[in-house]
Amino acid sequence: MAKFDISGSASRQTGLTQQDRNNAIRMEFEPYSKPPQQPPEQTARIEPMSEYVKPPTAPAQQPSGALPLPLQTVEWEGRKDKQGNLAVYKLPSGDMGGNYEVAGINDRYHPEAYKAISSLPPQERAKAAAEYIQGYTAPLVERLPQPLQPFTQDLAFNRGLGGATKYIQQGLNALGQKVAVDGGFGPKTLAAINQVEPRALMRAASDAQLQDEYKRAELDPNRKKFIPGLEARIRNRLSTFGQG
């Protein structure tokens, strides 16, 4: 699989630069940028890493039956054309991701990546999308213990880096750990993660995500139509990554 060059120069395949990734990460974090009610952790600024996280390959790390990461996320997010290639499609009314997307890479939160990947020949889109997802989620994913990495990679792309961190923090509190739910990944959050069983945390974080969406749907009835899809996504994620 060809790799995006995130050292600062543009990718030969898509033309994406490190600044493009920084912009996408910034747009995902903006909803969580308000000062937290509790004192925030002392966190290092999350920036794209210099290299991509290698997909797990050992039998103990790669769930049985799962696609190579992050192609599993591409499979769940994407739609296929008649030839079986990744398709570009218009988002339904009320979707928070903008107007168009390809494998969850939409024109609102990932505009440069969407433009580059959607312009590729259809047979090249899946690999490019997988590479972008892996690079985009790496700043959070590669800081976690390995058993949580596949689960969190899909969660982080599905709900953003800050959103995924908040769900993990809520899950930690549900498991008896006391951490601020502020979307900032610092040493206290990591220490709490190391005190709980990974599968229990995956289930607790998933429940936090689902409960959050139920609350949002109560305030905005237009979101209710998206709940069945989210419930299916959570079941698939736990079935694939939360059983090992």
Short mmCIF file of C-alpha atoms in Angstrom, two decimals:
data_model
loop_
_atom_site.label_atom_id
_atom_site.label_comp_id
_atom_site.label_asym_id
_atom_site.label_seq_id
_atom_site.Cartn_x
_atom_site.Cartn_y
_atom_site.Cartn_z
CA MET A 1 0.00 0.00 0.00
CA ALA A 2 1.37 3.37 -0.97
CA LYS A 3 1.79 5.79 1.93
CA PHE A 4 0.92 9.42 2.19
CA ASP A 5 4.01 11.53 2.87
CA ILE A 6 3.18 13.47 6.03
CA SER A 7 6.62 14.94 6.50
CA GLY A 8 5.37 18.19 5.00
CA SER A 9 5.50 17.50 1.28
CA ALA A 10 2.41 16.61 -0.70
CA SER A 11 1.34 13.01 -1.23
CA ARG A 12 2.13 11.83 -4.72
CA GLN A 13 -1.19 9.99 -4.80
CA THR A 14 -3.56 12.66 -3.54
CA GLY A 15 -1.60 15.87 -3.07
CA LEU A 16 -2.50 16.06 0.63
CA THR A 17 -0.05 17.87 2.91
CA GLN A 18 0.55 17.87 6.65
CA GLN A 19 -1.33 21.17 6.86
CA ASP A 20 -4.38 19.49 5.30
CA ARG A 21 -4.36 16.93 8.14
CA ASN A 22 -3.83 19.60 10.77
CA ASN A 23 -6.84 21.49 9.43
CA ALA A 24 -9.02 18.37 9.56
CA ILE A 25 -7.94 17.60 13.13
CA ARG A 26 -8.57 21.22 14.16
CA MET A 27 -12.08 21.12 12.69
CA GLU A 28 -12.86 17.93 14.64
CA PHE A 29 -11.58 19.38 17.92
CA GLU A 30 -13.40 22.73 17.66
CA PRO A 31 -16.68 21.43 19.20
CA TYR A 32 -14.68 20.44 22.29
CA SER A 33 -12.63 23.61 22.65
CA LYS A 34 -14.74 25.27 25.37
CA PRO A 35 -13.08 25.44 28.81
CA PRO A 36 -13.99 22.33 30.84
CA GLN A 37 -15.84 22.59 34.13
CA GLN A 38 -13.16 20.55 35.89
CA PRO A 39 -9.47 21.48 35.91
CA PRO A 40 -8.05 20.13 32.64
CA GLU A 41 -5.18 17.69 32.52
CA GLN A 42 -1.78 18.92 31.51
CA THR A 43 -1.77 17.57 27.98
CA ALA A 44 0.69 17.67 25.17
CA ARG A 45 -0.69 19.14 21.96
CA ILE A 46 -1.85 16.34 19.66
CA GLU A 47 -0.22 16.67 16.27
CA PRO A 48 0.04 14.22 13.37
CA MET A 49 2.91 11.80 13.92
CA SER A 50 5.83 11.59 11.53
CA GLU A 51 4.87 8.09 10.41
CA TYR A 52 1.69 6.09 10.20
CA VAL A 53 0.86 3.49 12.80
CA LYS A 54 1.44 0.07 11.29
CA PRO A 55 -1.74 -2.04 11.12
CA PRO A 56 -1.57 -4.93 13.63
CA THR A 57 -0.55 -8.16 11.92
CA ALA A 58 0.14 -10.71 14.66
CA PRO A 59 -2.69 -13.21 15.25
CA ALA A 60 -3.06 -12.02 18.85
CA GLN A 61 -3.43 -8.43 17.66
CA GLN A 62 -5.50 -8.76 14.49
CA PRO A 63 -9.07 -9.90 15.29
CA SER A 64 -10.07 -13.06 13.49
CA GLY A 65 -12.11 -12.26 10.38
CA ALA A 66 -11.35 -8.53 10.49
CA LEU A 67 -10.13 -6.73 7.41
CA PRO A 68 -6.62 -5.21 7.52
CA LEU A 69 -6.83 -1.96 9.44
CA PRO A 70 -8.04 0.61 8.61
CA LEU A 71 -9.78 -1.01 5.65
CA GLN A 72 -12.39 -2.26 8.11
CA THR A 73 -13.46 1.34 8.73
CA VAL A 74 -13.54 1.98 4.98
CA GLU A 75 -15.77 -1.07 4.57
CA TRP A 76 -18.21 0.13 7.25
CA GLU A 77 -18.21 3.75 6.11
CA GLY A 78 -18.15 3.29 2.37
CA ARG A 79 -20.65 2.58 -0.35
CA LYS A 80 -19.80 0.63 -3.49
CA ASP A 81 -20.61 1.22 -7.13
CA LYS A 82 -21.78 -1.55 -9.47
CA GLN A 83 -18.18 -2.55 -10.09
CA GLY A 84 -17.50 -2.95 -6.35
CA ASN A 85 -15.35 0.18 -6.08
CA LEU A 86 -15.69 2.89 -3.46
CA ALA A 87 -18.34 5.40 -4.53
CA VAL A 88 -18.77 9.12 -3.91
CA TYR A 89 -22.28 9.86 -2.68
CA LYS A 90 -24.52 12.70 -1.55
CA LEU A 91 -25.29 12.82 2.17
CA PRO A 92 -28.92 12.78 3.32
CA SER A 93 -30.63 15.91 4.54
CA GLY A 94 -29.72 16.71 8.14
CA ASP A 95 -26.41 14.90 8.10
CA MET A 96 -23.76 16.83 10.05
CA GLY A 97 -20.96 15.95 7.66
CA GLY A 98 -21.73 18.34 4.83
CA ASN A 99 -23.00 17.50 1.36
CA TYR A 100 -20.84 14.72 -0.09
CA GLU A 101 -18.54 12.01 1.20
CA VAL A 102 -16.50 8.99 0.25
CA ALA A 103 -15.99 6.32 2.95
CA GLY A 104 -16.91 8.81 5.67
CA ILE A 105 -14.42 11.38 4.39
CA ASN A 106 -16.77 14.29 3.91
CA ASP A 107 -16.52 17.74 2.41
CA ARG A 108 -17.13 19.50 5.73
CA TYR A 109 -14.57 18.08 8.17
CA HIS A 110 -12.10 16.65 5.64
CA PRO A 111 -12.47 18.96 2.61
CA GLU A 112 -8.99 18.55 1.13
CA ALA A 113 -8.95 14.78 1.61
CA TYR A 114 -12.46 14.48 0.18
CA LYS A 115 -11.49 16.49 -2.88
CA ALA A 116 -8.32 14.48 -3.46
CA ILE A 117 -9.75 11.00 -2.87
CA SER A 118 -13.02 11.56 -4.72
CA SER A 119 -11.06 12.68 -7.77
CA LEU A 120 -9.07 9.43 -7.91
CA PRO A 121 -10.06 6.58 -10.23
CA PRO A 122 -12.68 4.50 -8.35
CA GLN A 123 -10.39 1.47 -8.03
CA GLU A 124 -7.78 3.56 -6.18
CA ARG A 125 -10.07 5.20 -3.63
CA ALA A 126 -10.19 2.46 -0.98
CA LYS A 127 -6.44 2.37 -0.38
CA ALA A 128 -6.20 6.15 -0.35
CA ALA A 129 -9.14 6.42 2.08
CA ALA A 130 -7.61 3.80 4.38
CA GLU A 131 -4.29 5.63 4.43
CA TYR A 132 -5.97 8.92 5.24
CA ILE A 133 -8.03 7.39 8.07
CA GLN A 134 -4.95 5.77 9.54
CA GLY A 135 -2.96 8.99 9.42
CA TYR A 136 -5.81 11.12 10.71
CA THR A 137 -6.48 8.94 13.77
CA ALA A 138 -2.82 8.18 14.55
CA PRO A 139 -2.26 11.12 16.97
CA LEU A 140 -4.73 9.52 19.39
CA VAL A 141 -4.52 5.85 18.47
CA GLU A 142 -0.79 5.34 18.80
CA ARG A 143 -0.80 6.73 22.34
CA LEU A 144 -3.12 3.94 23.52
CA PRO A 145 -2.39 0.37 24.65
CA GLN A 146 -2.46 -1.96 21.65
CA PRO A 147 -5.68 -3.82 22.56
CA LEU A 148 -7.61 -0.53 22.32
CA GLN A 149 -6.07 0.72 19.09
CA PRO A 150 -8.30 -0.96 16.45
CA PHE A 151 -11.48 -0.07 18.35
CA THR A 152 -10.39 3.52 18.95
CA GLN A 153 -9.26 4.03 15.37
CA ASP A 154 -12.79 3.37 14.15
CA LEU A 155 -14.40 5.33 17.00
CA ALA A 156 -12.10 8.32 16.43
CA PHE A 157 -12.82 8.48 12.73
CA ASN A 158 -16.54 8.00 13.31
CA ARG A 159 -16.80 10.76 15.94
CA GLY A 160 -13.56 12.75 15.77
CA LEU A 161 -10.49 12.67 18.00
CA GLY A 162 -11.98 14.87 20.70
CA GLY A 163 -15.31 13.06 20.62
CA ALA A 164 -13.67 9.64 20.91
CA THR A 165 -11.56 10.84 23.83
CA LYS A 166 -14.64 12.14 25.63
CA TYR A 167 -16.46 8.82 25.20
CA ILE A 168 -13.43 6.96 26.53
CA GLN A 169 -13.29 9.32 29.52
CA GLN A 170 -17.00 8.82 30.18
CA GLY A 171 -16.44 5.07 29.95
CA LEU A 172 -13.60 5.29 32.44
CA ASN A 173 -15.82 7.11 34.92
CA ALA A 174 -18.52 4.46 34.46
CA LEU A 175 -15.88 1.87 35.38
CA GLY A 176 -14.98 3.67 38.60
CA GLN A 177 -12.07 5.79 37.42
CA LYS A 178 -12.20 9.53 38.10
CA VAL A 179 -11.10 11.61 35.12
CA ALA A 180 -12.27 14.91 33.66
CA VAL A 181 -14.49 14.52 30.60
CA ASP A 182 -12.87 17.28 28.57
CA GLY A 183 -11.68 15.59 25.36
CA GLY A 184 -8.04 16.15 26.32
CA PHE A 185 -5.85 13.06 26.31
CA GLY A 186 -3.29 13.47 29.08
CA PRO A 187 -1.39 11.34 31.61
CA LYS A 188 -4.38 11.00 33.98
CA THR A 189 -6.56 9.59 31.23
CA LEU A 190 -3.83 7.19 30.12
CA ALA A 191 -3.19 6.06 33.69
CA ALA A 192 -6.90 5.37 34.16
CA ILE A 193 -7.00 3.41 30.89
CA ASN A 194 -4.22 1.18 32.17
CA GLN A 195 -6.29 0.36 35.27
CA VAL A 196 -9.29 -1.12 33.46
CA GLU A 197 -9.93 -4.16 31.29
CA PRO A 198 -9.86 -3.15 27.59
CA ARG A 199 -13.04 -4.96 26.59
CA ALA A 200 -14.94 -3.41 29.49
CA LEU A 201 -13.74 0.03 28.42
CA MET A 202 -14.80 -0.57 24.82
CA ARG A 203 -18.31 -1.46 25.97
CA ALA A 204 -18.49 1.49 28.38
CA ALA A 205 -17.23 3.97 25.75
CA SER A 206 -19.71 2.57 23.24
CA ASP A 207 -22.55 3.03 25.70
CA ALA A 208 -21.41 6.61 26.31
CA GLN A 209 -21.49 7.28 22.57
CA LEU A 210 -24.96 5.79 22.20
CA GLN A 211 -26.39 7.65 25.21
CA ASP A 212 -24.94 10.89 23.87
CA GLU A 213 -26.65 10.36 20.52
CA TYR A 214 -29.97 9.57 22.21
CA LYS A 215 -29.76 12.89 24.09
CA ARG A 216 -28.88 14.77 20.92
CA ALA A 217 -31.83 13.19 19.12
CA GLU A 218 -34.17 14.34 21.87
CA LEU A 219 -33.06 17.91 21.24
CA ASP A 220 -33.02 17.53 17.46
CA PRO A 221 -35.59 15.02 16.14
CA ASN A 222 -33.91 15.11 12.71
CA ARG A 223 -31.08 13.04 14.20
CA LYS A 224 -33.37 10.13 15.11
CA LYS A 225 -33.18 8.67 11.63
CA PHE A 226 -29.44 8.17 12.05
CA ILE A 227 -29.66 6.19 15.31
CA PRO A 228 -30.27 2.72 13.76
CA GLY A 229 -27.14 3.13 11.66
CA LEU A 230 -25.10 4.15 14.70
CA GLU A 231 -26.44 1.22 16.71
CA ALA A 232 -25.41 -1.16 13.93
CA ARG A 233 -21.97 0.47 13.71
CA ILE A 234 -21.43 0.07 17.47
CA ARG A 235 -22.49 -3.58 17.36
CA ASN A 236 -20.13 -4.27 14.46
CA ARG A 237 -17.26 -2.45 16.19
CA LEU A 238 -17.69 -4.36 19.45
CA SER A 239 -18.17 -7.68 17.66
CA THR A 240 -15.03 -7.16 15.59
CA PHE A 241 -12.67 -5.49 18.06
CA GLY A 242 -14.14 -6.08 21.52
CA GLN A 243 -14.10 -9.86 21.77
CA GLY A 244 -10.38 -10.64 21.73
#
